mmCIF file of C-alpha atoms in Angstrom:
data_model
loop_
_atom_site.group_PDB
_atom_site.id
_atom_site.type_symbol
_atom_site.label_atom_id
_atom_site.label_comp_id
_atom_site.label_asym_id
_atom_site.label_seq_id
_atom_site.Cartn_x
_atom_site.Cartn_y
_atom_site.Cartn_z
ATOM 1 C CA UNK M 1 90.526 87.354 101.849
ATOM 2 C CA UNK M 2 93.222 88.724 103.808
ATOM 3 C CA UNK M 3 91.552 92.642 103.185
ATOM 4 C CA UNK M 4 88.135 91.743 104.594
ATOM 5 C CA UNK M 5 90.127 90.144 107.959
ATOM 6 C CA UNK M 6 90.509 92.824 110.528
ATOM 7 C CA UNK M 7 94.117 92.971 111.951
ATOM 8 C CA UNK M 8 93.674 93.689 115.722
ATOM 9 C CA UNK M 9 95.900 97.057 115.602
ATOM 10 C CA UNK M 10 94.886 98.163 112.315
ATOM 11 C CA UNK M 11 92.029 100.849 113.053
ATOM 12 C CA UNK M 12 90.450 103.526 109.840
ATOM 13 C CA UNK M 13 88.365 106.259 110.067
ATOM 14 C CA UNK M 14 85.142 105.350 108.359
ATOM 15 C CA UNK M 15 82.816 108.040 106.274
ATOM 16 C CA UNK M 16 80.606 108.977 109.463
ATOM 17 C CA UNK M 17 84.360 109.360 111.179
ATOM 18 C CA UNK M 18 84.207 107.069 113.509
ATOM 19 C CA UNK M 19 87.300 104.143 114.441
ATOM 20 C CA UNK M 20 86.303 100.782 113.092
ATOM 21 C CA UNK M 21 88.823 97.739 112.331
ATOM 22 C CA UNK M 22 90.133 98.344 108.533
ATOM 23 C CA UNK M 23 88.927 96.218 106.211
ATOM 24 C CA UNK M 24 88.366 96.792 102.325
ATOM 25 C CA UNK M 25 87.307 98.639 101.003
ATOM 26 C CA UNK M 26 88.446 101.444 103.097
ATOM 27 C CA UNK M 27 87.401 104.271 100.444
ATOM 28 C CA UNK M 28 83.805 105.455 100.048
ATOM 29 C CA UNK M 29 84.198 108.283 97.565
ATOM 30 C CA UNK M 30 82.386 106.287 94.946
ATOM 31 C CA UNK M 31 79.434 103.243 95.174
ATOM 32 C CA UNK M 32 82.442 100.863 93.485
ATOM 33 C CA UNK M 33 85.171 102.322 95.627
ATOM 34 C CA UNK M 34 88.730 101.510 94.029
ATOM 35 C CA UNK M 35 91.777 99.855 96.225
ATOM 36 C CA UNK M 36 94.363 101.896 97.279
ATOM 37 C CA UNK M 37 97.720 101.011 99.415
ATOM 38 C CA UNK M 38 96.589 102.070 102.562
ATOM 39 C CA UNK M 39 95.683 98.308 104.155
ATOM 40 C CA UNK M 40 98.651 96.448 103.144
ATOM 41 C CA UNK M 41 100.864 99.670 104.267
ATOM 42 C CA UNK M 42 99.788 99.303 107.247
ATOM 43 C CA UNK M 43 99.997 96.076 108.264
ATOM 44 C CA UNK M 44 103.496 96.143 106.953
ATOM 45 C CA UNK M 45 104.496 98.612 109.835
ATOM 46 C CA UNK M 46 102.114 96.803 112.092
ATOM 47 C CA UNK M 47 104.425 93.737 111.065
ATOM 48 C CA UNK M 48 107.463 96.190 111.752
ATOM 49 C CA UNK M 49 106.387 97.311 114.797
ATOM 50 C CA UNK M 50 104.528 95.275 117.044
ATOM 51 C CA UNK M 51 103.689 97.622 119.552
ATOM 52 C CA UNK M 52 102.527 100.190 117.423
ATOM 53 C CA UNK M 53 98.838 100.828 116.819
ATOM 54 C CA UNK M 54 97.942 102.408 113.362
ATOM 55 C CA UNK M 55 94.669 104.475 112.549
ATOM 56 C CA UNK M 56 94.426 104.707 108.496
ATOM 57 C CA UNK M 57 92.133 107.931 107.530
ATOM 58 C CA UNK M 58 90.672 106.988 104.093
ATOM 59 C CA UNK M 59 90.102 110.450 102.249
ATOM 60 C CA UNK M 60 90.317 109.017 98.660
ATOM 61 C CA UNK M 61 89.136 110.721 95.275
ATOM 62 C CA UNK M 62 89.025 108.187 92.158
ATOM 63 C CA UNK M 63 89.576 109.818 89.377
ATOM 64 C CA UNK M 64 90.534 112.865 90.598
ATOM 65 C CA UNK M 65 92.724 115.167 88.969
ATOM 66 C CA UNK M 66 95.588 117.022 90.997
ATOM 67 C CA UNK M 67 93.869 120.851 90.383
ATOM 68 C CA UNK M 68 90.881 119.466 92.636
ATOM 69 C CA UNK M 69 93.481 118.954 95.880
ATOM 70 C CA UNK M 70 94.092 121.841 96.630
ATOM 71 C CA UNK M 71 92.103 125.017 99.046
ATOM 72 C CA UNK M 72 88.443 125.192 97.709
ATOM 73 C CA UNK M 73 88.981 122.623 95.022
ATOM 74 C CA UNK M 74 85.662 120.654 93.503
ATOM 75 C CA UNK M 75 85.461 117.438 92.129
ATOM 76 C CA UNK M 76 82.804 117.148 90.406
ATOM 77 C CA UNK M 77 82.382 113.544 89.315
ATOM 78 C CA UNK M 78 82.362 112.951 93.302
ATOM 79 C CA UNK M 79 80.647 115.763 94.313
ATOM 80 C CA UNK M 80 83.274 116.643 97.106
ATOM 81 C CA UNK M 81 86.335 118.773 97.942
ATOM 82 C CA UNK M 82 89.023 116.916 98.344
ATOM 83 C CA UNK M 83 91.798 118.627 100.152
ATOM 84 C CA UNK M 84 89.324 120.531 102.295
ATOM 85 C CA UNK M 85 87.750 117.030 102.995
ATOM 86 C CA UNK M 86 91.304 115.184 103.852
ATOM 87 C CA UNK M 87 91.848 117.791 106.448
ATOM 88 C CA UNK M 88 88.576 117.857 107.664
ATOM 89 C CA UNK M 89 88.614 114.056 108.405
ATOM 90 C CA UNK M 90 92.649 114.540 109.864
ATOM 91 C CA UNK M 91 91.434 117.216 111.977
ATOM 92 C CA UNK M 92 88.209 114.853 113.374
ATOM 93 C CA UNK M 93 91.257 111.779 113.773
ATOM 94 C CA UNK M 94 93.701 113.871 115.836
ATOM 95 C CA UNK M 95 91.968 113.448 119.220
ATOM 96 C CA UNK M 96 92.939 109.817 119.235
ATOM 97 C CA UNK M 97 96.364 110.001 118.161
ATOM 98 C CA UNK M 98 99.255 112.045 115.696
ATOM 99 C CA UNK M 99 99.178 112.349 112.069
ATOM 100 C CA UNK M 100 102.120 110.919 111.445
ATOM 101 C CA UNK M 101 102.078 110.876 107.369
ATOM 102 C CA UNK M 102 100.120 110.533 104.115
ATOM 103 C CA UNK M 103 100.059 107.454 101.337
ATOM 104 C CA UNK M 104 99.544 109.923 97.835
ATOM 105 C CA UNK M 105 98.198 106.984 95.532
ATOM 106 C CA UNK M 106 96.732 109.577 92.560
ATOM 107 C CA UNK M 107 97.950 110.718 89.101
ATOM 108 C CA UNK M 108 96.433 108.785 86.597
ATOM 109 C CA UNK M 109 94.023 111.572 85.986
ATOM 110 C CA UNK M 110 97.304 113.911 85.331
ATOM 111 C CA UNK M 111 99.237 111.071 82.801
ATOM 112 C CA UNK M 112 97.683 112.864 79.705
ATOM 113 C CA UNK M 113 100.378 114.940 77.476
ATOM 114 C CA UNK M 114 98.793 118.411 78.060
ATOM 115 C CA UNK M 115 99.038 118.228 81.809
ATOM 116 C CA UNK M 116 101.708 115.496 82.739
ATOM 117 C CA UNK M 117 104.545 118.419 82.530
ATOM 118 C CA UNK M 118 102.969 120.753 85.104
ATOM 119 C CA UNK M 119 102.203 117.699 87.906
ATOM 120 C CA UNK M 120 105.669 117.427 89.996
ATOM 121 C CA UNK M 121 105.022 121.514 90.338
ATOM 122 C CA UNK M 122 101.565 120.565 91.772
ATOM 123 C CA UNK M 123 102.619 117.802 93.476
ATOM 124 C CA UNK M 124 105.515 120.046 95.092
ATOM 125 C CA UNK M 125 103.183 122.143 96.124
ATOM 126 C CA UNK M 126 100.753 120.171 97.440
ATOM 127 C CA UNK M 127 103.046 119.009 99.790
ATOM 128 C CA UNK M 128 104.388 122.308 100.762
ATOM 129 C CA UNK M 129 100.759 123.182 101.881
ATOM 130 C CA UNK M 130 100.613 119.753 103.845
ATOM 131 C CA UNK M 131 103.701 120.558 105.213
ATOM 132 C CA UNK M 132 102.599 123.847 107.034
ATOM 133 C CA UNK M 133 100.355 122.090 108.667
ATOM 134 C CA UNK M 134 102.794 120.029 110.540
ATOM 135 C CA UNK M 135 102.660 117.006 108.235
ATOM 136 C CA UNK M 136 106.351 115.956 107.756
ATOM 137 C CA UNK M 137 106.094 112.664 106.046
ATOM 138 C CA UNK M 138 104.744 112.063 102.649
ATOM 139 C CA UNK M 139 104.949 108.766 100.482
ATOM 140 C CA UNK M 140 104.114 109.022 97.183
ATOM 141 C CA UNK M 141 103.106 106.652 94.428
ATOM 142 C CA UNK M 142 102.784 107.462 90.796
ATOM 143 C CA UNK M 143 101.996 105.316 88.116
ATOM 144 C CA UNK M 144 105.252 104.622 86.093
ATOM 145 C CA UNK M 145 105.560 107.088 82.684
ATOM 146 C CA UNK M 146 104.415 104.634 80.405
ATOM 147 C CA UNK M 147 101.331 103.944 81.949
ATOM 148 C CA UNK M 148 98.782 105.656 80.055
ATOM 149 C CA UNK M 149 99.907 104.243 76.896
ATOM 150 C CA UNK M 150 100.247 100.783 78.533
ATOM 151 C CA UNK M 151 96.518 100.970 79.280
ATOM 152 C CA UNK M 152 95.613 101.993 76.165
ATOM 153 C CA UNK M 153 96.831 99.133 74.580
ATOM 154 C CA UNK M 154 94.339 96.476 76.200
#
């Protein structure tokens, strides 16, 4: 109940990119959208800091595999680009505030054998290219090593 009740300084950037009170779901990448950790992040600063007011830009990909974030990269279950599309929205958000950081919630497309080995190198460099465009704070979430065999044992 607590996602669907806006929190007065809690503001997102919605798909036609305009500020609206954050409520779930935030993400619109799919018809189901999934649940990331964008809403309760931020109302844990908001907690922290009570003058602070916190714009969230939802840029989300489910089931997106790291090779698709990056310059020019398609996903095509989605239909979109998603690093060109994350900087596109950033880009329309900066005119009411800084970009002060990004939440990376994504990997579970990457937890197979073949490709789990070449993912922090990705990942490294993903943030590199964030990074020369001024973005300085990253927080990152992976699922924990045993995941993918976790979930294939329900």
């Amino acid at each position: 109940e607590s996602d669907r009740t806006p929190h007065p300084r809690i503001w997102m950037l919605n798909k036609d990119t305009q500020w609206v009170p954050a409520v779930a779901p935030m993400h619109f990448d799919k018809p189901e959208a999934g649940v990331g950790p964008g809403l309760e992040f931020a109302r844990v600063m908001a907690d922290a800091d009570t003058s602070a007011v916190i714009g969230l830009i939802p840029a989300a990909v489910g089931g997106s595999a790291i090779d698709s974030w990056q310059p020019g990269g398609y996903h095509d279950q989605t239909k979109s680009y998603p690093y060109d599309d994350a900087l596109r929205r950033a880009k329309a958000a900066l005119p009411a505030g800084k970009l002060k950081g990004i939440l990376w919630h994504q990997g579970e497309s990457d937890s197979k054998p073949t490709l789990v080995g070449s993912y922090t190198q990705k990942l490294e460099a993903l943030i590199k290219r964030w990074r020369r465009k001024e973005i300085k704070r990253i927080l990152t979430h992976l699922p924990p090593a045993n995941w993918a065999a976790a979930m294939r044992k329900r």
